[in-house]
Short mmCIF file of C-alpha atoms and ligand atoms in Angstrom, two decimals:
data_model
loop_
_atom_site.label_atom_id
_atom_site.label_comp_id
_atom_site.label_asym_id
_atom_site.label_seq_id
_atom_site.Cartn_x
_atom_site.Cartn_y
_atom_site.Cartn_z
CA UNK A 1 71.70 242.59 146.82
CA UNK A 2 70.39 245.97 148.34
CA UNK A 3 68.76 246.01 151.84
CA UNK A 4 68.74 249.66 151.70
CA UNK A 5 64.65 249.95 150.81
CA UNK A 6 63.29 251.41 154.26
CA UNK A 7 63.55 254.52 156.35
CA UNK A 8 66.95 255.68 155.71
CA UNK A 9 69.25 257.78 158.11
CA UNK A 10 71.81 260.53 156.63
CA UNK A 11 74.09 260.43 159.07
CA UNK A 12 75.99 263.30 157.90
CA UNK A 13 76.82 266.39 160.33
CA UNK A 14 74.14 268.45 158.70
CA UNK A 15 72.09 268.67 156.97
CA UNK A 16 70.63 266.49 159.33
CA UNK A 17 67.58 264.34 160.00
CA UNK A 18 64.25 266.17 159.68
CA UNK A 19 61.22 265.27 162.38
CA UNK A 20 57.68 264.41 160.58
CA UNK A 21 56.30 267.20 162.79
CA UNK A 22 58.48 269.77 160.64
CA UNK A 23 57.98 267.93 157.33
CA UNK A 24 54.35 268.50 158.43
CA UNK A 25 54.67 271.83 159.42
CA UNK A 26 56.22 273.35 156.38
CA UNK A 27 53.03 270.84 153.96
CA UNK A 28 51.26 274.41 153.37
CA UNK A 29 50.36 277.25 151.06
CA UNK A 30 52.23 280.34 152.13
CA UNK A 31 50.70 282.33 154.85
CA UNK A 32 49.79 286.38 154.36
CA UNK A 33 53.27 287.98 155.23
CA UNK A 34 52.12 291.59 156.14
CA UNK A 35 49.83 289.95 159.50
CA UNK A 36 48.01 287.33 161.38
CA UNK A 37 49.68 284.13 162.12
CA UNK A 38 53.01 284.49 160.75
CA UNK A 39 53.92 287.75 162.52
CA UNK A 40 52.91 285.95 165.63
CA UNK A 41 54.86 282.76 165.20
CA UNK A 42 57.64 284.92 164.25
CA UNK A 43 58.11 286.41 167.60
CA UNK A 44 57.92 283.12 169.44
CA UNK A 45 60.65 281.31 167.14
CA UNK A 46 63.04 284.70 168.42
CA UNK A 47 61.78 284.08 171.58
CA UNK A 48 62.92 280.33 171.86
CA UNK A 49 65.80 280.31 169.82
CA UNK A 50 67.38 282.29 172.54
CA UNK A 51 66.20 279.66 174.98
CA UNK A 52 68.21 277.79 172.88
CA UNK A 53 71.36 279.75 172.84
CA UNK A 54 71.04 280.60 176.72
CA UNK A 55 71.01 284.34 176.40
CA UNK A 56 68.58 287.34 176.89
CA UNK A 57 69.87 289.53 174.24
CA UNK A 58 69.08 289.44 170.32
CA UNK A 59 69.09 287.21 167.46
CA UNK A 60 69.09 288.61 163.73
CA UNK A 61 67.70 285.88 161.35
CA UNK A 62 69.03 285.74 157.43
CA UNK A 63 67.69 284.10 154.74
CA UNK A 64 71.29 281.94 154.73
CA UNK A 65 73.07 279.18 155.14
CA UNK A 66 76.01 279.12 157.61
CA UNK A 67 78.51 280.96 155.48
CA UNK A 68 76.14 283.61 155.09
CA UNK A 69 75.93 284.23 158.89
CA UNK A 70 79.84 283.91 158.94
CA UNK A 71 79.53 287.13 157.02
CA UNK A 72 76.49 288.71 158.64
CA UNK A 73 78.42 288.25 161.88
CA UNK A 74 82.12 290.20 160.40
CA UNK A 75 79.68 292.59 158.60
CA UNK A 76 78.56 294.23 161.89
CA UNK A 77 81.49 293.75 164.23
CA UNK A 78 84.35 294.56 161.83
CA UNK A 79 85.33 296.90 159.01
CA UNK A 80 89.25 297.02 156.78
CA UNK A 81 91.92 298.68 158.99
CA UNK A 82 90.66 295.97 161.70
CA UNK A 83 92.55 292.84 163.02
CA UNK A 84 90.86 289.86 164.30
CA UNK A 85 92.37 286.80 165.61
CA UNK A 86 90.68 283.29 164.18
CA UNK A 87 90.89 280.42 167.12
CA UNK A 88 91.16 277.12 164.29
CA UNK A 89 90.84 273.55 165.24
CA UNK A 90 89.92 272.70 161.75
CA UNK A 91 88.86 273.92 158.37
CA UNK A 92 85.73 275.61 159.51
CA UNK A 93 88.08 277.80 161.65
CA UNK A 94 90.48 278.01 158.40
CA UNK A 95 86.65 278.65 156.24
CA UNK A 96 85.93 281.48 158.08
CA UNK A 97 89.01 283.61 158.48
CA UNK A 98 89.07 283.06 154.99
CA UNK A 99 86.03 284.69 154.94
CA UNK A 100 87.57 288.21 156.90
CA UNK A 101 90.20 288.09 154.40
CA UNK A 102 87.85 288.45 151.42
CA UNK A 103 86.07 291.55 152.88
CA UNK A 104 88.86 293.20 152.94
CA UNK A 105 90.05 292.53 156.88
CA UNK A 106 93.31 291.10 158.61
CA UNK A 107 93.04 288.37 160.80
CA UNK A 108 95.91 286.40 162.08
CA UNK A 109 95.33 282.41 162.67
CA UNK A 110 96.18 280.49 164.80
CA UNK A 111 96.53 276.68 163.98
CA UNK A 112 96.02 274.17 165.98
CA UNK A 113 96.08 271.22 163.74
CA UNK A 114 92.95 268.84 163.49
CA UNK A 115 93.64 266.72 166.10
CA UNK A 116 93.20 268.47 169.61
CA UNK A 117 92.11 271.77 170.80
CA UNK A 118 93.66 275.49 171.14
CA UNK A 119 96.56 275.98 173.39
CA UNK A 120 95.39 278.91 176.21
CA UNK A 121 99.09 280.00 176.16
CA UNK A 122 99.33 280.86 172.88
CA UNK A 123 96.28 282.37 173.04
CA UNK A 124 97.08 284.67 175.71
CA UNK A 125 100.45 285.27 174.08
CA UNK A 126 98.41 286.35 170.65
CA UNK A 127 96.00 288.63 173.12
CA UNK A 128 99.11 290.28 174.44
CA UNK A 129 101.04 291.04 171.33
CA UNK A 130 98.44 292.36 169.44
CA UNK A 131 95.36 294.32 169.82
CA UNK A 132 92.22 292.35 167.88
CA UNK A 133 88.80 293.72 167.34
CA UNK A 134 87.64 290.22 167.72
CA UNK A 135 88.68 286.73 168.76
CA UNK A 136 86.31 284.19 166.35
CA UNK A 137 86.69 280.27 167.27
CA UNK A 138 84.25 277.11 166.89
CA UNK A 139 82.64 275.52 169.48
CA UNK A 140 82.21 272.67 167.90
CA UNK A 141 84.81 272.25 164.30
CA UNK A 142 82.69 270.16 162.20
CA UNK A 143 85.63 268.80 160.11
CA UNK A 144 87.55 267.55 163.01
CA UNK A 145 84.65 266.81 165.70
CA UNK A 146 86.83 269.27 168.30
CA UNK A 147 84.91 270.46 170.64
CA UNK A 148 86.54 273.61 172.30
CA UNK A 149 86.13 275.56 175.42
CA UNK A 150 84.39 278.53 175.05
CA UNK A 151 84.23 279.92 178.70
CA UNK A 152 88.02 279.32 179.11
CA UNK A 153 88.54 281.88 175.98
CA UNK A 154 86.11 284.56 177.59
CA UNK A 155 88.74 283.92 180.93
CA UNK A 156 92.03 284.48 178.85
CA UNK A 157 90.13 288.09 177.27
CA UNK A 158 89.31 288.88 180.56
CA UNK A 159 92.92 288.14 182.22
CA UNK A 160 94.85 289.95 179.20
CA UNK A 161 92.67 292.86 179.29
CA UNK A 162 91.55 292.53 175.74
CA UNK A 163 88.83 294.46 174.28
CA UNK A 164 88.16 291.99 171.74
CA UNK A 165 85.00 290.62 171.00
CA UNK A 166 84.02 286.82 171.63
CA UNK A 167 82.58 285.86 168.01
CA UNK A 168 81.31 281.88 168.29
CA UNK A 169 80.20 279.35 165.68
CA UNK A 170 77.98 277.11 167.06
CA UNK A 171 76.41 275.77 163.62
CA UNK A 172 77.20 272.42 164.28
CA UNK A 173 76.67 272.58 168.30
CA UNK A 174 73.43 274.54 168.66
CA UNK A 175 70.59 272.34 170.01
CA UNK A 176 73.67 269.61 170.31
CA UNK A 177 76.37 270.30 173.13
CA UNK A 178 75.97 272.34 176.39
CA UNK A 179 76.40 275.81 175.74
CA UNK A 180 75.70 279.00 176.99
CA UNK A 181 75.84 282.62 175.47
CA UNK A 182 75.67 284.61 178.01
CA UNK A 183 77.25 282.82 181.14
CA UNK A 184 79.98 281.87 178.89
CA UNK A 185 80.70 285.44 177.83
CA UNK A 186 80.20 285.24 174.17
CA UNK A 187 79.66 288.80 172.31
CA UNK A 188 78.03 287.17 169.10
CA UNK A 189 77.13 283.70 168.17
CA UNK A 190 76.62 282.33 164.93
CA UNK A 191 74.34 279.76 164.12
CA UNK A 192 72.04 277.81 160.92
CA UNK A 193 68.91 276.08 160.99
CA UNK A 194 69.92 272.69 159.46
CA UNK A 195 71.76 271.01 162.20
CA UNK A 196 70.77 271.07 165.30
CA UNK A 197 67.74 272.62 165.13
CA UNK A 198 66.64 269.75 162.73
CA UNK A 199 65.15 272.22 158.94
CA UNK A 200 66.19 272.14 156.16
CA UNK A 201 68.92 274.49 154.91
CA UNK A 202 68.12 278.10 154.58
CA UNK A 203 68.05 280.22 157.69
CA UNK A 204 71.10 281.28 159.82
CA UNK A 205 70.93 282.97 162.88
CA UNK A 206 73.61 285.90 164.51
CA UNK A 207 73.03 286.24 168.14
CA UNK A 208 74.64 289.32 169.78
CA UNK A 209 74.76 291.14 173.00
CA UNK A 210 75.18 295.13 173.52
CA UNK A 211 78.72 295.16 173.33
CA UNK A 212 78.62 293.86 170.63
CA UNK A 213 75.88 296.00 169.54
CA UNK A 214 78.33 298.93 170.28
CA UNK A 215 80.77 297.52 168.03
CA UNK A 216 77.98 297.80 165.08
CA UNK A 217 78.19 301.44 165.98
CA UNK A 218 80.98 302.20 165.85
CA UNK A 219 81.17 300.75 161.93
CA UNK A 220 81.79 303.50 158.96
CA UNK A 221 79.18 301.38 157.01
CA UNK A 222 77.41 298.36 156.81
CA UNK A 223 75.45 297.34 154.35
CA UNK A 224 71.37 297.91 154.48
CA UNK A 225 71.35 293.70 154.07
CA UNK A 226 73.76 292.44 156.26
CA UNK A 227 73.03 295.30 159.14
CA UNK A 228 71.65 293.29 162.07
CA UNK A 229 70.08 296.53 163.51
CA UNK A 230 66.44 296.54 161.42
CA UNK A 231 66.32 292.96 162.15
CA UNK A 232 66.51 292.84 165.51
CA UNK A 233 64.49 295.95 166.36
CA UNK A 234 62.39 296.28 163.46
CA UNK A 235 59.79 299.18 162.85
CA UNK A 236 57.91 296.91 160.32
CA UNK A 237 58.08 293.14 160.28
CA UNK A 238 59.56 292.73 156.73
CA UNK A 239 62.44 294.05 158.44
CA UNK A 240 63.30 291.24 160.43
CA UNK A 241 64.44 289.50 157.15
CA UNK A 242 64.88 292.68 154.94
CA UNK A 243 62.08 291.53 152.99
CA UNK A 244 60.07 288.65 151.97
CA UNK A 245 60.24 286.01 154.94
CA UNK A 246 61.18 282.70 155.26
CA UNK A 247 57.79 281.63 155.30
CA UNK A 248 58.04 277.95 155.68
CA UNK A 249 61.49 277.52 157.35
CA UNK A 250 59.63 280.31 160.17
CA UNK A 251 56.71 277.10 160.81
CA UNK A 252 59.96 274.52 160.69
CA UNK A 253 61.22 275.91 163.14
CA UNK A 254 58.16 276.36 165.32
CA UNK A 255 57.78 272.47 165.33
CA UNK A 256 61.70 272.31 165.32
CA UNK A 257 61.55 274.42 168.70
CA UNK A 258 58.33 273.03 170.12
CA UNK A 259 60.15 269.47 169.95
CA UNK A 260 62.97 270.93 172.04
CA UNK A 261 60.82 272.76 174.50
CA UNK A 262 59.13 269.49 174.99
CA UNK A 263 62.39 267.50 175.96
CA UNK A 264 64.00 270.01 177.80
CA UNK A 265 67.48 272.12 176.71
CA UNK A 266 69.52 270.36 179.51
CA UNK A 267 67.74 266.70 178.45
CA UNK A 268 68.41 267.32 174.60
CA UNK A 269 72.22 267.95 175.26
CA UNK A 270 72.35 264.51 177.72
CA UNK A 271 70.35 263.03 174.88
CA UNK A 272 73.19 263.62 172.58
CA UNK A 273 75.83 262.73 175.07
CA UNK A 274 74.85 259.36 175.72
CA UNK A 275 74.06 258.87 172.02
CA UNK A 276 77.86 259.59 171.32
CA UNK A 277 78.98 258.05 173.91
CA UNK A 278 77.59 254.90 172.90
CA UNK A 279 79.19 255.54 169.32
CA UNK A 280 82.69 256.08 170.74
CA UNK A 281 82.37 252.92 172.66
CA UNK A 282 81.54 250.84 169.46
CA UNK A 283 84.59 252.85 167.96
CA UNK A 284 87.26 252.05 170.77
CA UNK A 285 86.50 248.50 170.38
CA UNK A 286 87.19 248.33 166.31
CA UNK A 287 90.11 250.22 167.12
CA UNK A 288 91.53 247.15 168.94
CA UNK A 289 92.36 246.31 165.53
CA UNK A 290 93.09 249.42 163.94
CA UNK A 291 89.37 248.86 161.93
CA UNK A 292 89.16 252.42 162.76
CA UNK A 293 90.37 255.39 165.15
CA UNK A 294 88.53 258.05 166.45
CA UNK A 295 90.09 261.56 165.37
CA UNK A 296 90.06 263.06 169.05
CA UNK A 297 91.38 260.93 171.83
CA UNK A 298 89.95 262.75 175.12
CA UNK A 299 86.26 262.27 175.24
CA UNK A 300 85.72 265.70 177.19
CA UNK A 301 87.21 267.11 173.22
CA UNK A 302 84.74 265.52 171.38
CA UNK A 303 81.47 266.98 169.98
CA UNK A 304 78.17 264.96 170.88
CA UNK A 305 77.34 265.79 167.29
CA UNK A 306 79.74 264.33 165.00
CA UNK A 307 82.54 262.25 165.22
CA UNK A 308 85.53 262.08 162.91
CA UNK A 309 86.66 258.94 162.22
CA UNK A 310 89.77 257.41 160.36
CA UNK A 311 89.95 253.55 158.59
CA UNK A 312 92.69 254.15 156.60
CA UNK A 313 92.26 254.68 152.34
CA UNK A 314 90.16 252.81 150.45
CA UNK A 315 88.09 251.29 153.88
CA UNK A 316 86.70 255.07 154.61
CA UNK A 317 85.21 255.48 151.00
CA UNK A 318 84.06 251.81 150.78
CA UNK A 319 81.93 251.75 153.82
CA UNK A 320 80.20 254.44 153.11
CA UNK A 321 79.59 253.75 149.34
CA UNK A 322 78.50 250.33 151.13
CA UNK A 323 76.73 251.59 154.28
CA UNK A 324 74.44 253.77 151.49
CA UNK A 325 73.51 251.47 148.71
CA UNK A 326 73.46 248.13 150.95
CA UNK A 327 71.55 249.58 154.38
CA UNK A 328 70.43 252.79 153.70
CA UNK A 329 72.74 254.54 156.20
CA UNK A 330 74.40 257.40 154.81
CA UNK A 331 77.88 258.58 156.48
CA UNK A 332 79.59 261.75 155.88
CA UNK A 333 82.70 262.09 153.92
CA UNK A 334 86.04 263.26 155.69
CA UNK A 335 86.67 266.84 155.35
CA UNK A 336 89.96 268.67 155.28
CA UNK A 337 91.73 265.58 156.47
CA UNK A 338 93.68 265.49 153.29
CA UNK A 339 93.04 266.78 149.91
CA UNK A 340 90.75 265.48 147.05
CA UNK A 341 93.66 264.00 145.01
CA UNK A 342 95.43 262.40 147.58
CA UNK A 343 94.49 258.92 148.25
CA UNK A 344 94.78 259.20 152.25
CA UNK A 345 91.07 261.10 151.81
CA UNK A 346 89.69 257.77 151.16
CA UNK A 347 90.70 256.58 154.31
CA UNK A 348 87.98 259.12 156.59
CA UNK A 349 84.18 259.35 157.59
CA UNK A 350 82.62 260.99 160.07
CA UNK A 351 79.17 260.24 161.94
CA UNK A 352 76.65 262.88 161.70
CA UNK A 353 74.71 262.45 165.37
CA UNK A 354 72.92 265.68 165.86
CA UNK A 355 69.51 266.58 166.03
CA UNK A 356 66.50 264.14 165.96
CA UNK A 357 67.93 260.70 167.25
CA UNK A 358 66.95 258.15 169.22
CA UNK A 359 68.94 255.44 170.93
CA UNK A 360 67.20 252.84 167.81
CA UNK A 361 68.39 254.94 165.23
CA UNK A 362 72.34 255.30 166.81
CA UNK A 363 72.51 251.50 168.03
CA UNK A 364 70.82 250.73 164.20
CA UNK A 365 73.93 252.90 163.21
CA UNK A 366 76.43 251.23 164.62
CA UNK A 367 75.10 247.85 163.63
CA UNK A 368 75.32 248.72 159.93
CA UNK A 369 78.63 250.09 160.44
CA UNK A 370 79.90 246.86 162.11
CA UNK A 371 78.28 244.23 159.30
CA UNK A 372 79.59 247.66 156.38
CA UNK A 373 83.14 246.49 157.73
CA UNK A 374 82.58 242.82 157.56
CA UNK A 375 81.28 243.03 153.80
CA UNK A 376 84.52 245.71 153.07
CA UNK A 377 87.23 242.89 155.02
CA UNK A 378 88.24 245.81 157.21
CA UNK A 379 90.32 244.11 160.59
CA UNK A 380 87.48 243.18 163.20
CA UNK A 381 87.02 243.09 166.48
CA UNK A 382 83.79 241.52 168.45
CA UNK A 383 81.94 243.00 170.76
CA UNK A 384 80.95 246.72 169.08
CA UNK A 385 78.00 246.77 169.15
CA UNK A 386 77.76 245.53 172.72
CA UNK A 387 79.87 247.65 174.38
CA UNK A 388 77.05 250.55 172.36
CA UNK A 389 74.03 248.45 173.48
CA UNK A 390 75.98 249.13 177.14
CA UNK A 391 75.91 251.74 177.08
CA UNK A 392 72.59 252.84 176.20
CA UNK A 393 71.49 249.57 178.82
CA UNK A 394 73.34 252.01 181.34
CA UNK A 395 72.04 255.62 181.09
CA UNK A 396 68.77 254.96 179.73
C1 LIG B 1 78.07 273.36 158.64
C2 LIG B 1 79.02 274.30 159.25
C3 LIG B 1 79.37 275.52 158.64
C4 LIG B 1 78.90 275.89 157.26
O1 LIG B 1 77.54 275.94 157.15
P1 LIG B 1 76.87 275.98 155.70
O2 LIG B 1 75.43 276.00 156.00
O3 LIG B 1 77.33 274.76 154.98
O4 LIG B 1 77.34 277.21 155.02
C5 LIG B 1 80.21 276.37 159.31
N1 LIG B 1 80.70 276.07 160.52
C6 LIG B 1 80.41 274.91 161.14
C7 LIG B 1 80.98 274.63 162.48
C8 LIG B 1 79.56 274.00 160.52
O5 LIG B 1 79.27 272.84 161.13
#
């Protein structure tokens, strides 16, 4: 019997949940894209999406999804011959200096496994030994739900002397977790448009300063596509996207924005703290019985976003397959936890929180989760769903 007829929630760390007001928004023919409204609407999604980012410099837009700002970002800041050091707490780190390889460009990583965060000191060690064109880290690794401090890496660049750029990806933290481009220090920030910011797939945004601006200089060639130059100061407006633009994901985003204006920056990211916190608190009781373990044991580590989560093989696999044709919650698989053919993948999820949710739709969440373990016979403990309901009671 399937109870899963009803709204449903994908609960996956991105794409994630779209508002109706988007949905809405994007319901249209496409607009004239020489003038008029678009043009308009245009400069007021640049405008807030770096109220959004906390900085006063630029933002390129791309017709991409997050891997194709990964190399929108490298294509301006770096060329072969360079080095760049690659900050990973999980395979998103691990995706993107995989990335600089492939165009042609060294980067040493360092690993930090995909339990915890980066260790300053070997940081600072790598910053001293070598001499990078760029450091690139997560804030927030996806795959692990690591959250890592950003300001702390400007400090170490500063204290070694380094001339290295501060190259961010905030894909999964934008619009999420408390961040802040240019207090923080960060040279370029990388973002997309289907996380956070609540549209569906399609745009990604580089965000960049004048040093790193400099850097784009300084380049023997980039390539008329990828060059963030037209695209942030732009002689035409087809410029800004290097042709046609994203006409519909340009009015998601208005709507996507306008919902975030309304709330507040500062009272979306305590929206998503609480929200989590309430999900770790449901978490720490099933793992009285080893039900399940969260993947990052200090709570000032974790992303507000997602959360990686371990059961142990097949319980991972079988409450989601459950959670999405019983209740109509969808959870997101594991990632780079183990490999496809080994039977310990079976044994991860992770909770996509990010974006448009309400207390409802996390305490709804982490209801289904705790009756999804009942029907699977994973090891229970009581009292889940009230330590969430807490929670929420609390801080609400
Ligand atoms: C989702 C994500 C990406 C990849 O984005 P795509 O749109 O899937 O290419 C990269 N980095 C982080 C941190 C992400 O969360």
């Amino acid at each position: 019997m399937s109870l899963a007829l009803g709204r449903t929630y994908l609960a996956i760390p991105g794409p994630s949940v779209m508002p109706d007001q988007v949905l809405q928004a994007m319901h249209r023919p496409s607009p004239n894209i020489y003038e008029g409204e678009l043009v308009e609407l245009t400069q007021s999604v640049i405008a807030d999406l770096k109220y959004v980012a906390r900085t006063k410099h630029h933002v390129a837009i791309y017709i991409a999804n997050g891997h194709g700002v990964w190399e929108a970002a490298l294509a301006n800041i770096a060329e072969p011959g360079d080095r760049l050091l690659q900050i990973a707490t999980g395979a998103f780190g691990h995706g993107w200096a995989d990335m600089v390889r492939s165009m042609g460009i060294e980067v040493d990583v360092l690993d930090f496994g995909r339990n915890s965060t980066y260790d300053p000191e070997a940081v600072r060690e790598a910053l001293q030994n070598h001499n990078y064109k760029a450091v690139l880290t997560t804030h927030v690794d996806t795959s692990t739900s690591i959250k890592n401090d950003i300001a702390q890496v400007r400090r170490i660049l500063d204290e070694t002397g380094s001339e290295a750029l501060l190259a961010v990806d905030c894909i999964a933290s934008l619009g999420c977790d408390h961040f802040e481009m240019d207090d923080w220090g960060v040279d370029v920030m990388v973002a997309a448009c289907q996380k956070g910011l609540m549209v569906p797939a399609g745009v990604g945004f580089v965000f960049c300063n004048e040093t790193a601006r400099q850097r784009r200089h300084t380049l023997n060639r980039v390539s008329s596509y990828w060059d963030w130059e037209p695209r942030i100061a732009p002689d035409l407006y087809f410029q800004h996207f290097c042709g046609t633009a994203p006409t519909h994901h340009i009015y998601g985003l208005r709507a996507a924005l306008d919902l975030i204006k309304d709330e507040g920056i500062e009272q979306v990211w305590r929206r998503h703290e609480i929200l989590a916190h309430a999900l770790w608190a449901a978490i720490d009781v099933w793992s009285h019985t080893g039900a399940m373990a969260l993947n990052v044991a200090d709570p000032a580590l974790r992303s507000h976003a997602v959360t990686a989560a371990s059961l142990g093989a097949p319980h991972g696999t079988n409450l989601r397959r459950w959670a999405e044709t019983k209740a109509g919650l969808t959870l997101g698989i594991g990632l780079g936890m183990a490999t496809e053919e080994d039977p310990r993948a079976d044994g991860f999820i992770r909770f996509g929180h990010m974006g448009h949710l309400n207390a409802q739709m996390m305490l709804a969440a982490i209801a289904t989760t705790q009756a999804g373990l009942m029907a699977i016979g994973a090891p229970l403990a009581s009292g889940a769903v009230d330590a969430a309901a807490q929670i929420i009671a609390q801080n609400a």
